[in-house]
Amino acid sequence: MSVVSSVSPSFSAAHRIYVKSLYKRALVDSLNWYIRRDLWRNKAIEIRAEFERNRNVTDPRALASIFEKAEAELARTQHPDPYRPALFPDGTKWERNIPVSSSNAVPALRGIHDHESDRS
Amino acid sequence: MLRNFMRSSRVLARTPVVTRAWTPVRFYAAPPISKDEVTNRAFEALKTVAALQESKLDLNASFQKDLGLDSLDTVEALVALEEEFDLEIPDKISDEIKTVGEAIDYIYEEERKL
């Protein structure tokens, strides 16, 4: 469609980023449902085929409806207890053992002040 | 009878109660990961990406130019790396990662933060 090709590049850039994020979310969510990566491969191929099917859609209205459907489907199949990397937000080790700040912000957490060294 | 008991309990008290067949060991954290290890594991993980041409796998190889991936395959490659290293690569950073070397540098920096 001529409309899309003449649209400013920011649309296509934003569109590209959005599609990549959608693809990633679909992959990660499907990965949450599988315990073996080799079994998951088929699912990944399915997801990829889904994206390929709409590869040449350039009409913004058609795209919007496709995205809406895809988001709804993703929300429906969302894993109730998704895997989170341990050291990242929502993970079991997130923000554990943070180094204690020596700033004055939290006096109670400051190290004991060495008064002896002040005198000399 | 009671005296006997008292005596034996005193003897018991003198002998050490705990006898260890093993010496206690203190376990420390694993040494920090080396860059070679990151590279090897990253290559192994990237080989699981179907569309990737393994023979061209190299530190300087660009995902899209050299390895024959398109943008969605690159996303898949990064998901494979995330899974291997137990990371979450934010979208902003994954957009800037163009080569295998850049991905490995980022992962190495993240692993060093632990």
Short mmCIF file of C-alpha atoms in Angstrom, two decimals:
data_model
loop_
_atom_site.label_atom_id
_atom_site.label_comp_id
_atom_site.label_asym_id
_atom_site.label_seq_id
_atom_site.Cartn_x
_atom_site.Cartn_y
_atom_site.Cartn_z
CA MET A 1 0.00 0.00 0.00
CA SER A 2 1.31 3.41 -0.94
CA VAL A 3 0.10 4.91 2.33
CA VAL A 4 2.44 2.77 4.40
CA SER A 5 5.47 3.16 2.17
CA SER A 6 5.20 6.95 2.26
CA VAL A 7 4.67 7.06 6.02
CA SER A 8 7.56 8.46 8.04
CA PRO A 9 10.24 5.91 8.94
CA SER A 10 9.40 6.27 12.60
CA PHE A 11 6.23 4.27 12.02
CA SER A 12 8.06 1.36 10.43
CA ALA A 13 10.80 1.53 13.06
CA ALA A 14 8.27 1.52 15.87
CA HIS A 15 6.35 -1.21 14.08
CA ARG A 16 9.46 -3.33 13.76
CA ILE A 17 10.27 -2.95 17.45
CA TYR A 18 6.69 -3.80 18.39
CA VAL A 19 6.59 -6.92 16.22
CA LYS A 20 9.93 -8.07 17.62
CA SER A 21 8.66 -7.55 21.16
CA LEU A 22 5.45 -9.42 20.36
CA TYR A 23 7.46 -12.30 18.88
CA LYS A 24 9.72 -12.40 21.89
CA ARG A 25 6.83 -12.37 24.33
CA ALA A 26 5.16 -15.19 22.39
CA LEU A 27 8.36 -17.24 22.41
CA VAL A 28 9.10 -16.68 26.09
CA ASP A 29 5.53 -17.44 27.09
CA SER A 30 5.45 -20.66 25.08
CA LEU A 31 8.81 -21.63 26.56
CA ASN A 32 7.23 -21.38 30.02
CA TRP A 33 4.89 -24.21 29.15
CA TYR A 34 7.58 -26.65 28.08
CA ILE A 35 10.21 -28.41 30.14
CA ARG A 36 12.23 -29.61 27.17
CA ARG A 37 13.64 -27.30 24.59
CA ASP A 38 13.53 -29.85 21.77
CA LEU A 39 9.79 -30.33 22.31
CA TRP A 40 9.38 -26.56 22.33
CA ARG A 41 11.02 -26.24 18.88
CA ASN A 42 7.81 -27.29 17.13
CA LYS A 43 5.88 -24.65 19.03
CA ALA A 44 8.48 -22.06 18.06
CA ILE A 45 8.11 -23.05 14.42
CA GLU A 46 4.32 -22.69 14.76
CA ILE A 47 4.68 -19.20 16.19
CA ARG A 48 7.10 -18.28 13.45
CA ALA A 49 4.67 -19.56 10.80
CA GLU A 50 1.95 -17.43 12.33
CA PHE A 51 4.15 -14.36 11.95
CA GLU A 52 5.17 -15.34 8.42
CA ARG A 53 1.53 -15.65 7.42
CA ASN A 54 1.04 -11.95 8.08
CA ARG A 55 4.39 -10.91 6.73
CA ASN A 56 3.06 -8.94 3.79
CA VAL A 57 0.20 -7.21 5.55
CA THR A 58 0.83 -3.48 5.26
CA ASP A 59 -2.64 -2.04 5.81
CA PRO A 60 -2.54 -0.33 9.22
CA ARG A 61 -6.16 -1.22 9.99
CA ALA A 62 -5.60 -4.88 9.15
CA LEU A 63 -2.40 -4.82 11.19
CA ALA A 64 -4.18 -3.28 14.15
CA SER A 65 -6.80 -6.01 14.15
CA ILE A 66 -4.14 -8.71 13.80
CA PHE A 67 -2.19 -7.29 16.72
CA GLU A 68 -5.32 -7.03 18.82
CA LYS A 69 -6.09 -10.70 18.18
CA ALA A 70 -2.49 -11.70 18.84
CA GLU A 71 -2.38 -9.78 22.13
CA ALA A 72 -5.69 -11.33 23.22
CA GLU A 73 -4.41 -14.80 22.36
CA LEU A 74 -1.17 -14.14 24.22
CA ALA A 75 -3.06 -12.91 27.28
CA ARG A 76 -5.28 -15.99 27.15
CA THR A 77 -2.40 -18.46 27.00
CA GLN A 78 -0.20 -16.59 29.49
CA HIS A 79 1.47 -18.97 31.92
CA PRO A 80 0.04 -18.48 35.44
CA ASP A 81 3.43 -18.95 37.07
CA PRO A 82 6.03 -17.94 34.51
CA TYR A 83 9.72 -18.65 34.94
CA ARG A 84 11.69 -15.64 36.12
CA PRO A 85 15.47 -15.48 36.05
CA ALA A 86 16.54 -15.63 39.69
CA LEU A 87 18.50 -12.39 39.72
CA PHE A 88 15.96 -10.30 37.81
CA PRO A 89 12.76 -8.57 38.91
CA ASP A 90 10.33 -11.03 40.45
CA GLY A 91 13.09 -13.64 40.70
CA THR A 92 13.98 -15.44 43.93
CA LYS A 93 17.34 -13.68 44.32
CA TRP A 94 16.27 -10.26 43.08
CA GLU A 95 17.86 -7.51 45.17
CA ARG A 96 19.30 -9.95 47.68
CA ASN A 97 22.57 -9.03 49.35
CA ILE A 98 22.69 -5.51 48.01
CA PRO A 99 25.94 -3.90 49.16
CA VAL A 100 25.24 -1.60 52.11
CA SER A 101 25.54 2.02 51.16
CA SER A 102 27.97 4.09 53.21
CA SER A 103 26.12 7.32 52.44
CA ASN A 104 24.27 9.33 55.07
CA ALA A 105 20.90 8.40 53.61
CA VAL A 106 20.33 5.55 56.05
CA PRO A 107 22.29 6.26 59.28
CA ALA A 108 21.35 2.93 60.86
CA LEU A 109 23.00 1.02 58.05
CA ARG A 110 26.23 3.00 58.21
CA GLY A 111 29.31 1.29 59.58
CA ILE A 112 30.36 2.11 63.16
CA HIS A 113 32.18 5.44 63.15
CA ASP A 114 35.79 5.25 64.26
CA HIS A 115 36.07 8.09 66.82
CA GLU A 116 39.59 7.08 67.82
CA SER A 117 40.96 8.00 64.42
CA ASP A 118 39.23 11.41 64.61
CA ARG A 119 41.33 12.50 67.59
CA SER A 120 44.71 11.99 66.00
CA MET B 1 22.21 -47.85 92.01
CA LEU B 2 21.84 -44.11 91.91
CA ARG B 3 25.52 -43.64 92.68
CA ASN B 4 26.40 -45.97 89.85
CA PHE B 5 24.24 -43.99 87.53
CA MET B 6 25.78 -40.70 88.66
CA ARG B 7 29.25 -42.06 88.14
CA SER B 8 28.51 -43.36 84.69
CA SER B 9 26.86 -40.10 83.67
CA ARG B 10 29.94 -38.21 84.88
CA VAL B 11 32.08 -40.46 82.73
CA LEU B 12 29.80 -39.81 79.81
CA ALA B 13 30.04 -36.08 80.37
CA ARG B 14 33.80 -36.22 80.19
CA THR B 15 33.96 -38.08 76.90
CA PRO B 16 33.29 -35.94 73.83
CA VAL B 17 29.75 -36.51 72.65
CA VAL B 18 30.12 -35.56 69.02
CA THR B 19 32.35 -37.70 66.91
CA ARG B 20 32.56 -36.53 63.32
CA ALA B 21 33.40 -38.95 60.56
CA TRP B 22 33.87 -35.95 58.27
CA THR B 23 35.51 -32.61 58.70
CA PRO B 24 33.21 -29.64 58.19
CA VAL B 25 33.87 -27.79 54.96
CA ARG B 26 32.80 -24.27 54.24
CA PHE B 27 31.36 -23.81 50.81
CA TYR B 28 32.15 -20.60 48.99
CA ALA B 29 30.61 -19.15 45.87
CA ALA B 30 31.90 -20.40 42.55
CA PRO B 31 34.74 -18.39 41.02
CA PRO B 32 33.59 -15.69 38.60
CA ILE B 33 32.83 -16.85 35.11
CA SER B 34 35.52 -16.37 32.48
CA LYS B 35 34.98 -14.84 29.10
CA ASP B 36 35.99 -18.06 27.32
CA GLU B 37 33.34 -19.92 29.24
CA VAL B 38 30.74 -17.32 28.29
CA THR B 39 31.82 -17.58 24.66
CA ASN B 40 31.68 -21.37 24.58
CA ARG B 41 28.28 -21.52 26.24
CA ALA B 42 26.93 -18.78 24.00
CA PHE B 43 28.10 -20.63 20.88
CA GLU B 44 26.52 -23.87 22.10
CA ALA B 45 23.26 -22.02 22.76
CA LEU B 46 23.32 -20.26 19.40
CA LYS B 47 23.77 -23.57 17.59
CA THR B 48 20.25 -24.53 18.69
CA VAL B 49 18.82 -21.72 16.57
CA ALA B 50 17.65 -23.53 13.47
CA ALA B 51 18.18 -20.81 10.89
CA LEU B 52 21.73 -20.01 11.98
CA GLN B 53 24.66 -21.03 9.78
CA GLU B 54 26.96 -22.73 12.26
CA SER B 55 30.07 -22.68 10.11
CA LYS B 56 30.14 -18.89 10.16
CA LEU B 57 29.68 -18.61 13.90
CA ASP B 58 32.34 -16.19 15.08
CA LEU B 59 32.82 -13.37 17.58
CA ASN B 60 32.68 -10.70 14.90
CA ALA B 61 29.83 -12.28 12.97
CA SER B 62 26.79 -10.06 12.60
CA PHE B 63 23.52 -11.87 13.25
CA GLN B 64 21.80 -10.48 10.20
CA LYS B 65 24.65 -9.95 7.73
CA ASP B 66 26.89 -12.97 8.33
CA LEU B 67 24.76 -15.60 10.00
CA GLY B 68 21.84 -15.35 7.61
CA LEU B 69 19.22 -14.49 10.21
CA ASP B 70 16.36 -12.05 9.81
CA SER B 71 15.17 -9.80 12.61
CA LEU B 72 12.82 -12.40 14.11
CA ASP B 73 15.53 -15.08 14.02
CA THR B 74 17.76 -12.66 15.89
CA VAL B 75 15.09 -12.34 18.56
CA GLU B 76 15.04 -16.13 18.79
CA ALA B 77 18.82 -16.25 19.11
CA LEU B 78 18.69 -13.74 21.96
CA VAL B 79 15.94 -15.77 23.66
CA ALA B 80 18.24 -18.80 23.43
CA LEU B 81 21.05 -16.80 25.03
CA GLU B 82 18.74 -15.47 27.75
CA GLU B 83 17.70 -18.99 28.58
CA GLU B 84 21.26 -20.29 28.65
CA PHE B 85 22.55 -17.55 30.95
CA ASP B 86 19.39 -17.01 33.00
CA LEU B 87 19.12 -13.36 32.01
CA GLU B 88 16.57 -10.92 30.78
CA ILE B 89 17.88 -8.72 28.00
CA PRO B 90 15.75 -5.56 27.85
CA ASP B 91 14.30 -4.63 24.44
CA LYS B 92 16.33 -1.43 24.31
CA ILE B 93 19.61 -3.29 24.60
CA SER B 94 18.60 -6.18 22.36
CA ASP B 95 17.91 -3.67 19.59
CA GLU B 96 21.50 -2.47 19.80
CA ILE B 97 23.05 -5.94 19.80
CA LYS B 98 24.05 -6.61 16.21
CA THR B 99 26.95 -9.06 16.47
CA VAL B 100 27.70 -12.20 18.45
CA GLY B 101 30.62 -10.40 20.13
CA GLU B 102 28.38 -7.59 21.38
CA ALA B 103 25.94 -10.12 22.82
CA ILE B 104 28.78 -11.96 24.58
CA ASP B 105 30.21 -8.69 25.95
CA TYR B 106 26.83 -7.74 27.36
CA ILE B 107 26.32 -11.17 28.94
CA TYR B 108 29.84 -11.14 30.39
CA GLU B 109 29.25 -7.73 31.98
CA GLU B 110 25.93 -8.92 33.41
CA GLU B 111 27.49 -12.10 34.82
CA ARG B 112 30.24 -10.10 36.50
CA LYS B 113 27.66 -8.07 38.38
CA LEU B 114 26.47 -11.11 40.31
#
